[in-house]
Tab-separated table of C-alpha atoms and ligand atoms in Angstrom:
chain	number	residue	atom	x	y	z
A	174	UNK	CA	22.223	20.265	182.660
A	175	UNK	CA	24.987	20.734	185.196
A	176	UNK	CA	27.189	23.857	184.492
A	177	UNK	CA	30.817	22.950	183.893
A	178	UNK	CA	33.246	25.871	184.741
A	179	UNK	CA	35.655	26.785	182.074
A	180	UNK	CA	39.144	25.023	182.511
A	181	UNK	CA	41.519	27.424	184.269
A	182	UNK	CA	43.959	25.667	185.884
A	183	UNK	CA	46.298	27.725	188.450
A	184	UNK	CA	49.597	28.668	187.303
A	185	UNK	CA	52.412	27.016	189.494
A	186	UNK	CA	55.841	26.847	190.229
A	187	UNK	CA	56.462	23.011	189.351
A	188	UNK	CA	59.643	21.337	191.317
A	189	UNK	CA	59.200	17.696	191.055
A	190	UNK	CA	60.947	15.091	188.972
A	191	UNK	CA	58.370	15.343	186.602
A	192	UNK	CA	55.823	16.930	185.065
A	193	UNK	CA	57.398	19.974	184.757
A	194	UNK	CA	56.572	23.259	183.524
A	195	UNK	CA	56.729	23.782	179.722
A	196	UNK	CA	57.872	26.558	177.707
A	197	UNK	CA	55.154	28.896	176.479
A	198	UNK	CA	56.514	28.014	172.718
A	199	UNK	CA	55.654	24.353	173.135
A	200	UNK	CA	52.126	25.162	174.347
A	201	UNK	CA	52.038	27.564	171.374
A	202	UNK	CA	53.307	24.903	169.171
A	203	UNK	CA	50.243	22.503	170.495
A	204	UNK	CA	47.646	25.101	169.318
A	205	UNK	CA	48.840	25.072	165.666
A	206	UNK	CA	46.834	23.768	162.862
A	207	UNK	CA	46.111	20.157	162.174
A	208	UNK	CA	47.771	18.420	159.070
A	209	UNK	CA	46.541	15.123	157.557
A	210	UNK	CA	49.001	12.365	158.480
A	211	UNK	CA	50.090	11.968	154.994
A	212	UNK	CA	50.113	15.369	154.062
A	213	UNK	CA	53.527	16.075	152.720
A	214	UNK	CA	54.020	18.926	154.875
A	215	UNK	CA	53.545	16.617	157.858
A	216	UNK	CA	55.964	14.062	156.338
A	217	UNK	CA	58.360	16.760	156.485
A	218	UNK	CA	57.769	17.293	160.165
A	219	UNK	CA	58.190	13.777	160.712
A	220	UNK	CA	61.703	13.528	159.190
A	221	UNK	CA	62.632	16.230	160.611
A	222	UNK	CA	61.767	15.110	164.000
A	223	UNK	CA	63.849	11.905	163.389
A	224	UNK	CA	66.782	13.931	162.657
A	225	UNK	CA	66.473	16.073	165.767
A	226	UNK	CA	66.100	13.104	167.773
A	227	UNK	CA	69.098	11.402	166.513
A	228	UNK	CA	70.955	14.847	167.675
A	229	UNK	CA	69.291	14.501	170.993
A	230	UNK	CA	70.164	10.913	171.454
A	231	UNK	CA	74.066	11.460	170.357
A	232	UNK	CA	73.393	8.511	167.801
A	233	UNK	CA	73.840	7.691	164.012
A	234	UNK	CA	71.134	5.242	164.206
A	235	UNK	CA	68.517	5.308	161.550
A	236	UNK	CA	65.701	4.807	163.721
A	237	UNK	CA	64.642	7.597	166.263
A	238	UNK	CA	61.291	8.382	166.621
A	239	UNK	CA	58.285	8.960	169.420
A	240	UNK	CA	56.006	6.392	170.850
A	241	UNK	CA	52.322	7.921	171.210
A	242	UNK	CA	51.855	7.598	175.177
A	243	UNK	CA	53.464	8.507	178.163
A	244	UNK	CA	57.118	7.437	179.139
A	245	UNK	CA	56.276	3.991	179.971
A	246	UNK	CA	55.015	3.380	176.441
A	247	UNK	CA	58.023	3.525	175.285
A	248	UNK	CA	59.586	1.343	177.627
A	249	UNK	CA	56.696	-1.248	177.016
A	250	UNK	CA	57.333	-0.713	172.857
A	251	UNK	CA	61.179	-1.339	173.422
A	252	UNK	CA	60.438	-4.449	175.704
A	253	UNK	CA	57.580	-5.773	174.178
A	254	UNK	CA	59.391	-6.012	170.768
A	255	UNK	CA	62.653	-7.067	171.902
A	256	UNK	CA	61.761	-9.850	174.556
A	257	UNK	CA	60.479	-13.129	173.137
A	258	UNK	CA	58.968	-15.309	175.825
A	259	UNK	CA	61.360	-17.486	177.479
A	260	UNK	CA	64.165	-14.900	176.927
A	261	UNK	CA	66.529	-14.454	179.911
A	262	UNK	CA	66.201	-10.841	180.737
A	263	UNK	CA	68.894	-9.303	183.437
A	264	UNK	CA	67.516	-6.109	185.282
A	265	UNK	CA	69.504	-4.364	187.928
A	266	UNK	CA	67.424	-2.319	190.358
A	267	UNK	CA	68.378	0.398	192.395
A	268	UNK	CA	64.771	2.207	192.788
A	269	UNK	CA	60.848	2.267	191.639
A	270	UNK	CA	61.744	2.349	187.851
A	271	UNK	CA	63.863	-0.579	187.669
A	272	UNK	CA	61.001	-2.381	189.209
A	273	UNK	CA	58.935	-1.319	186.387
A	274	UNK	CA	61.277	-2.405	183.831
A	275	UNK	CA	61.339	-6.062	185.792
A	276	UNK	CA	57.467	-5.858	185.755
A	277	UNK	CA	57.051	-5.001	182.090
A	278	UNK	CA	59.454	-7.666	181.281
A	279	UNK	CA	57.683	-10.261	183.095
A	280	UNK	CA	54.512	-9.503	181.489
A	281	UNK	CA	56.174	-10.067	178.061
A	282	UNK	CA	57.164	-13.652	179.180
A	283	UNK	CA	60.956	-13.309	179.889
A	284	UNK	CA	62.709	-15.085	182.498
A	285	UNK	CA	63.849	-12.424	184.440
A	286	UNK	CA	66.822	-12.287	187.094
A	287	UNK	CA	67.129	-9.248	188.767
A	288	UNK	CA	70.053	-7.569	191.176
A	289	UNK	CA	69.429	-5.223	193.894
A	290	UNK	CA	71.028	-2.522	195.122
A	291	UNK	CA	69.686	-0.640	198.378
A	292	UNK	CA	67.645	2.663	197.231
A	293	UNK	CA	69.937	5.713	197.425
A	294	UNK	CA	72.979	4.074	196.046
A	295	UNK	CA	73.688	2.686	192.315
A	296	UNK	CA	75.979	-0.436	191.194
A	297	UNK	CA	79.551	-0.913	190.768
A	298	UNK	CA	79.335	-1.336	186.694
A	299	UNK	CA	82.037	-4.255	187.309
A	300	UNK	CA	79.478	-6.031	189.452
A	301	UNK	CA	76.969	-5.605	186.667
A	302	UNK	CA	79.497	-6.799	184.035
A	303	UNK	CA	80.180	-9.749	186.152
A	304	UNK	CA	76.653	-10.666	186.225
A	305	UNK	CA	76.196	-10.376	182.600
A	306	UNK	CA	79.129	-12.954	181.796
A	307	UNK	CA	77.884	-15.171	184.507
A	308	UNK	CA	74.096	-15.586	183.357
A	309	UNK	CA	74.430	-14.760	179.572
A	310	UNK	CA	71.221	-12.804	179.266
A	311	UNK	CA	69.626	-12.087	175.993
A	312	UNK	CA	68.543	-8.623	177.224
A	313	UNK	CA	69.970	-6.310	179.990
A	314	UNK	CA	67.692	-3.380	180.887
A	315	UNK	CA	68.429	-0.618	183.305
A	316	UNK	CA	67.467	2.753	184.595
A	317	UNK	CA	69.889	5.538	183.837
A	318	UNK	CA	68.477	8.278	186.383
A	319	UNK	CA	66.241	6.773	188.765
A	320	UNK	CA	63.611	9.751	189.843
A	321	UNK	CA	62.644	7.677	192.844
A	322	UNK	CA	66.059	7.960	194.655
A	323	UNK	CA	67.527	10.742	192.830
A	324	UNK	CA	70.524	8.390	191.725
A	325	UNK	CA	72.182	8.146	188.271
A	326	UNK	CA	73.900	4.707	187.338
A	327	UNK	CA	77.148	5.078	185.264
A	328	UNK	CA	76.781	3.224	182.176
A	329	UNK	CA	79.984	2.876	180.309
A	330	UNK	CA	81.262	-0.531	179.810
A	331	UNK	CA	78.262	-2.491	180.320
A	332	UNK	CA	77.145	-2.229	176.385
A	333	UNK	CA	80.662	-3.972	175.581
A	334	UNK	CA	79.785	-6.701	178.325
A	335	UNK	CA	76.472	-7.376	176.473
A	336	UNK	CA	78.059	-7.702	173.194
A	337	UNK	CA	80.435	-10.334	174.554
A	338	UNK	CA	77.258	-12.362	175.381
A	339	UNK	CA	75.214	-11.149	172.278
A	340	UNK	CA	72.626	-9.564	174.729
A	341	UNK	CA	70.834	-6.471	173.974
A	342	UNK	CA	71.171	-3.332	175.968
A	343	UNK	CA	68.317	-1.417	176.795
A	344	UNK	CA	68.341	2.115	179.143
A	345	UNK	CA	65.626	3.915	180.224
A	346	UNK	CA	66.802	7.256	180.032
A	347	UNK	CA	63.431	9.004	180.788
A	348	UNK	CA	64.461	11.281	183.297
A	349	UNK	CA	67.935	12.079	182.095
A	350	UNK	CA	67.623	12.808	178.156
A	351	UNK	CA	68.026	16.526	177.608
A	352	UNK	CA	69.086	17.226	181.193
A	353	UNK	CA	72.614	15.249	181.227
A	354	UNK	CA	74.890	13.317	178.688
A	355	UNK	CA	73.168	10.112	177.402
A	356	UNK	CA	75.763	8.912	174.890
A	357	UNK	CA	73.768	6.175	173.146
A	358	UNK	CA	76.360	5.168	170.524
A	359	UNK	CA	79.519	5.638	172.887
A	360	UNK	CA	77.973	3.571	175.617
A	361	UNK	CA	76.837	0.939	172.774
A	362	UNK	CA	73.384	1.034	174.227
A	363	UNK	CA	71.184	-1.036	171.579
A	364	UNK	CA	67.726	0.887	172.685
A	365	UNK	CA	67.233	3.886	174.438
A	366	UNK	CA	63.917	5.425	175.982
A	367	UNK	CA	63.500	9.194	176.629
A	368	UNK	CA	61.007	11.223	178.341
A	369	UNK	CA	59.169	14.328	177.447
A	370	UNK	CA	57.775	15.614	180.793
A	371	UNK	CA	61.226	15.706	182.583
A	372	UNK	CA	63.923	17.599	181.226
A	373	UNK	CA	62.794	17.946	177.589
A	374	UNK	CA	59.908	20.137	179.474
A	375	UNK	CA	57.414	18.840	177.009
A	376	UNK	CA	53.973	17.360	178.196
A	377	UNK	CA	53.406	14.168	178.899
A	378	UNK	CA	51.996	12.029	175.986
A	379	UNK	CA	54.781	10.686	174.083
A	380	UNK	CA	58.344	9.203	174.513
A	381	UNK	CA	61.106	9.463	172.046
A	382	UNK	CA	63.081	6.190	171.698
A	383	UNK	CA	66.213	5.056	169.585
A	384	UNK	CA	67.802	1.877	168.446
A	385	UNK	CA	70.288	0.228	166.346
A	386	UNK	CA	70.728	-2.391	163.920
A	387	UNK	CA	71.477	-5.047	166.201
A	388	UNK	CA	67.921	-4.308	168.121
A	389	UNK	CA	66.454	-4.142	164.439
A	390	UNK	CA	67.816	-7.851	163.478
A	391	UNK	CA	65.560	-8.810	166.452
A	392	UNK	CA	62.348	-6.908	165.137
A	393	UNK	CA	62.970	-8.588	161.518
A	394	UNK	CA	62.758	-12.048	162.991
A	395	UNK	CA	59.596	-11.091	164.711
A	396	UNK	CA	57.593	-9.146	162.291
A	397	UNK	CA	54.188	-10.034	161.155
A	398	UNK	CA	52.842	-8.964	158.130
A	399	UNK	CA	49.195	-7.375	158.534
A	400	UNK	CA	46.626	-9.365	156.894
A	401	UNK	CA	45.246	-7.779	153.637
A	402	UNK	CA	47.847	-5.036	153.261
A	403	UNK	CA	50.668	-6.813	152.306
A	404	UNK	CA	51.499	-10.365	150.890
A	405	UNK	CA	51.629	-12.644	153.853
A	406	UNK	CA	54.788	-14.349	152.950
A	407	UNK	CA	56.470	-14.246	156.389
A	408	UNK	CA	53.135	-15.152	158.393
A	409	UNK	CA	54.308	-18.127	159.007
A	410	UNK	CA	56.643	-17.216	161.757
A	411	UNK	CA	56.519	-19.536	164.745
A	412	UNK	CA	53.898	-18.898	167.544
A	413	UNK	CA	55.394	-16.949	170.615
A	414	UNK	CA	57.946	-15.149	168.102
A	415	UNK	CA	55.631	-12.716	166.933
A	416	UNK	CA	55.234	-9.424	168.569
A	417	UNK	CA	52.224	-9.860	170.777
A	418	UNK	CA	51.221	-6.098	170.947
A	419	UNK	CA	49.892	-4.125	167.829
A	420	UNK	CA	50.169	-0.659	169.223
A	421	UNK	CA	53.609	-1.200	170.362
A	422	UNK	CA	54.897	-3.470	167.571
A	423	UNK	CA	58.012	-1.617	166.723
A	424	UNK	CA	58.589	-3.549	163.213
A	425	UNK	CA	55.200	-1.841	162.419
A	426	UNK	CA	55.965	1.412	163.830
A	427	UNK	CA	59.186	1.735	162.056
A	428	UNK	CA	57.262	1.077	158.536
A	429	UNK	CA	55.130	3.973	159.521
A	430	UNK	CA	58.107	5.973	160.221
A	431	UNK	CA	60.021	4.882	157.102
A	432	UNK	CA	59.714	6.089	153.624
A	433	UNK	CA	57.092	3.386	153.303
A	434	UNK	CA	54.819	5.202	155.478
A	435	UNK	CA	52.619	2.210	156.074
A	436	UNK	CA	49.834	3.244	157.950
A	437	UNK	CA	49.944	1.827	161.620
A	438	UNK	CA	48.197	4.213	164.019
A	439	UNK	CA	47.438	8.096	163.536
A	440	UNK	CA	50.330	10.096	164.889
A	441	UNK	CA	49.423	12.464	167.692
A	442	UNK	CA	49.696	15.365	165.543
A	443	UNK	CA	49.484	18.003	168.391
A	444	UNK	CA	52.072	16.069	170.621
A	445	UNK	CA	54.417	15.831	167.983
A	446	UNK	CA	54.421	19.562	167.265
A	447	UNK	CA	55.155	20.022	171.068
A	448	UNK	CA	57.960	17.318	170.721
A	449	UNK	CA	59.757	19.027	167.959
A	450	UNK	CA	59.381	22.492	169.490
A	451	UNK	CA	60.523	20.977	172.697
A	452	UNK	CA	63.629	19.475	171.035
A	453	UNK	CA	64.306	22.353	168.880
A	454	UNK	CA	64.734	24.360	171.930
A	455	UNK	CA	67.055	21.957	173.321
A	456	UNK	CA	69.310	22.056	170.236
A	457	UNK	CA	69.038	25.790	169.978
A	458	UNK	CA	70.123	26.068	173.703
A	459	UNK	CA	73.077	23.618	173.065
A	460	UNK	CA	73.198	20.137	174.657
A	461	UNK	CA	76.298	21.136	176.656
A	462	UNK	CA	75.086	24.328	177.897
A	463	UNK	CA	71.826	22.511	178.906
A	464	UNK	CA	73.354	19.873	180.757
A	465	UNK	CA	75.704	22.545	182.396
A	466	UNK	CA	72.372	24.514	183.327
A	467	UNK	CA	70.781	21.386	184.857
A	468	UNK	CA	74.219	21.024	187.050
A	469	UNK	CA	74.329	24.592	188.053
A	470	UNK	CA	70.659	24.551	189.305
A	471	UNK	CA	71.053	21.559	191.110
A	472	UNK	CA	74.255	22.846	192.932
A	473	UNK	CA	72.690	25.769	194.138
A	474	UNK	CA	69.592	23.994	195.337
A	475	UNK	CA	71.614	21.606	197.170
A	476	UNK	CA	73.818	24.602	198.698
A	477	UNK	CA	70.688	26.447	200.123
A	478	UNK	CA	68.921	23.336	201.473
A	479	UNK	CA	72.300	22.492	203.269
A	480	UNK	CA	72.482	26.048	204.469
A	481	UNK	CA	69.037	25.965	205.774
A	482	UNK	CA	70.225	22.592	208.011
A	483	UNK	CA	68.619	20.130	206.073
A	484	UNK	CA	70.221	16.705	205.341
A	485	UNK	CA	70.160	15.405	201.542
A	486	UNK	CA	69.120	11.587	201.036
A	487	UNK	CA	71.765	9.187	199.232
A	488	UNK	CA	75.163	8.649	197.882
A	489	UNK	CA	76.047	12.006	196.752
A	490	UNK	CA	78.882	10.475	194.199
A	491	UNK	CA	75.781	9.255	192.200
A	492	UNK	CA	73.707	12.231	192.742
A	493	UNK	CA	71.165	12.811	189.731
A	494	UNK	CA	72.120	16.527	188.957
A	495	UNK	CA	68.434	17.326	188.683
A	496	UNK	CA	66.540	15.814	191.274
A	497	UNK	CA	67.532	16.348	194.707
A	498	UNK	CA	66.510	14.118	197.681
A	499	UNK	CA	66.152	15.651	201.095
A	500	UNK	CA	65.385	13.899	204.464
A	501	UNK	CA	62.148	14.775	206.088
A	502	UNK	CA	63.615	16.018	209.597
A	503	UNK	CA	61.993	14.316	212.766
A	504	UNK	CA	59.081	16.219	214.091
A	505	UNK	CA	58.328	17.823	210.811
A	506	UNK	CA	55.109	16.527	209.060
A	507	UNK	CA	56.222	16.240	205.377
A	508	UNK	CA	52.942	16.194	203.807
A	509	UNK	CA	52.057	19.303	205.744
A	510	UNK	CA	55.115	21.269	204.183
A	511	UNK	CA	54.074	20.124	200.897
A	512	UNK	CA	50.658	21.309	201.024
A	513	UNK	CA	51.596	24.763	202.560
A	514	UNK	CA	54.067	25.170	199.708
A	515	UNK	CA	51.472	24.438	197.214
A	516	UNK	CA	48.582	26.316	198.658
A	517	UNK	CA	50.463	29.040	200.052
A	518	UNK	CA	53.266	29.798	197.559
A	519	UNK	CA	51.808	27.686	194.518
A	520	UNK	CA	54.838	25.710	194.513
A	521	UNK	CA	54.994	21.807	194.151
A	522	UNK	CA	57.716	19.314	195.003
A	523	UNK	CA	57.438	15.708	195.317
A	524	UNK	CA	57.001	12.727	198.113
A	525	UNK	CA	58.399	9.569	197.276
A	526	UNK	CA	57.410	5.841	196.965
A	527	UNK	CA	57.834	2.373	198.553
A	528	UNK	CA	60.287	2.496	201.219
A	529	UNK	CA	61.204	5.992	200.857
A	530	UNK	CA	57.414	7.151	201.235
A	531	UNK	CA	57.158	9.935	204.186
A	532	UNK	CA	61.067	9.721	204.691
A	533	UNK	CA	62.064	12.147	202.057
A	534	UNK	CA	60.866	14.955	199.698
A	535	UNK	CA	62.126	15.196	196.296
A	536	UNK	CA	62.862	18.392	194.364
A	537	UNK	CA	63.258	18.489	190.591
A	538	UNK	CA	65.124	21.160	188.405
A	539	UNK	CA	64.387	19.798	185.311
A	540	UNK	CA	64.264	21.502	181.722
A	541	UNK	CA	61.956	24.888	181.889
A	542	UNK	CA	61.732	24.587	185.657
A	543	UNK	CA	65.117	24.638	186.270
A	544	UNK	CA	65.814	28.075	186.604
A	545	UNK	CA	67.480	30.575	188.729
A	546	UNK	CA	63.922	31.940	189.736
A	547	UNK	CA	62.498	29.051	190.641
A	548	UNK	CA	65.367	27.611	192.751
A	549	UNK	CA	65.457	30.930	194.786
A	550	UNK	CA	61.787	31.131	195.113
A	551	UNK	CA	61.808	27.467	196.246
A	552	UNK	CA	64.435	27.786	199.036
A	553	UNK	CA	62.699	31.059	200.589
A	554	UNK	CA	59.167	29.466	200.566
A	555	UNK	CA	60.320	26.178	201.959
A	556	UNK	CA	62.289	27.882	204.881
A	557	UNK	CA	58.994	29.861	205.615
A	558	UNK	CA	57.144	26.658	205.354
A	559	UNK	CA	59.555	25.019	207.758
A	560	UNK	CA	59.886	27.868	210.243
A	561	UNK	CA	55.913	27.292	210.562
A	562	UNK	CA	56.545	23.568	211.089
A	563	UNK	CA	58.651	24.354	214.218
A	564	UNK	CA	61.733	23.175	212.569
A	565	UNK	CA	64.636	25.543	213.738
A	566	UNK	CA	65.928	26.389	210.230
A	567	UNK	CA	69.318	28.508	209.586
A	568	UNK	CA	67.055	31.521	209.008
A	569	UNK	CA	68.145	33.837	206.314
A	570	UNK	CA	70.719	31.352	204.819
A	571	UNK	CA	69.285	29.150	202.361
A	572	UNK	CA	68.828	31.909	199.507
A	573	UNK	CA	71.979	33.632	200.407
A	574	UNK	CA	73.883	30.117	199.748
A	575	UNK	CA	72.193	29.722	196.719
A	576	UNK	CA	72.935	33.375	195.488
A	577	UNK	CA	76.564	32.644	196.367
A	578	UNK	CA	76.544	29.595	194.032
A	579	UNK	CA	75.338	31.909	191.382
A	580	UNK	CA	77.573	34.137	191.862
A	581	UNK	CA	80.718	32.004	192.096
A	582	UNK	CA	79.622	30.939	188.696
A	583	UNK	CA	79.493	34.113	187.116
A	584	UNK	CA	82.817	34.989	188.384
A	585	UNK	CA	84.249	31.918	186.950
A	586	UNK	CA	82.651	32.986	183.679
B	146	PLP	C1	59.100	9.362	185.107
B	146	PLP	C2	59.704	7.951	184.697
B	146	PLP	C3	59.205	6.912	184.017
B	146	PLP	C4	57.492	6.943	183.451
B	146	PLP	O1	57.120	7.556	182.800
B	146	PLP	P1	55.583	7.893	182.706
B	146	PLP	O2	55.490	9.122	181.918
B	146	PLP	O3	55.057	8.370	183.803
B	146	PLP	O4	55.010	6.560	182.210
B	146	PLP	C5	60.027	5.714	183.700
B	146	PLP	N1	61.083	5.967	183.969
B	146	PLP	C6	61.864	6.718	184.611
B	146	PLP	C7	63.194	6.579	185.226
B	146	PLP	C8	61.006	7.913	185.141
B	146	PLP	O5	61.694	8.937	185.819
């Protein structure tokens, strides 16, 4: 028989927009003993998880729980459960993940209307609001932080416009949750999807979501009662209204997370431990402190890159604090630099997608990866790789500029 070596992944410095490095306490939590899914101890953990997620999403919503699967499983659960075939859905797109919202909505049978903004910028909220009033959609879905372009869309005001036309407002906050303000209630967002492997610094495999009573009303209308488990009184709901997916049926998932504890899937036990520990660390750090930390490391990185002589991609007014996009200079082989960073320094940075492929690099400073140590190491290593690639970097300036940023912050405190 073939001999398989034991699993021995290298220790990396991961400076991408996800997945990012994981706090050892989260990895440790994943190795704790398994509990049965109806064990009262496990029920306590599930209830506590919901409580902690409400704090994370800054919401009074009753419903806040994780979907088992990567972040897009949260997106798919929300859209599949809230979109009925034929519903008009408005999606403002300013990067790759807006396209994903449109694709999933199409698969749900929506009549998808899109607005497009050039990659590297975001929408004026007034333009989105005008479009909502003009088209009266049933649902509006938008990305808060576009990791593909490093931009962040302001959201205040859009939720109120959605309520005028009785539309549901859905936000993909996968990249921003735990890294910058996501004001679920204040921004009148009806359903929010977060991610684990970005600013929460938990491995990929779950997607925390929250939704309010407006969204829940839609679920109630579409609820299908499982044959044989409960009486089938409302099984006669019209064809097309039934939520098509079993795995992503929020009405059933809600019953599983509610005191009813109606069996749905088997909760991903070890992932739940990881998420609980990850969110516990977020709350222990404090949301405001954590957002300030993400802002600081983003600023230090930018100072270093600019001092090196590199130019940033995109409109600085809407930069995502924890993702920095850089133009790959002419004459520099972007992939050669990335592979040198990885193989010689153990540092990973990201390339990009679609129209930006080969044109920009993206560096993340998210969660546990967002540290002074990582930022300084990355700048020093990148400078070395750039010099090897023949780029006339302003030698020795990058790390110093970042250190100056950190020192100024300390002086102000
Ligand atoms: C990473 C990301 C996703 C997709 O996450 P997966 O975990 O890969 O499914 C969706 N939206 C945004 C904004 C992201 O940054």
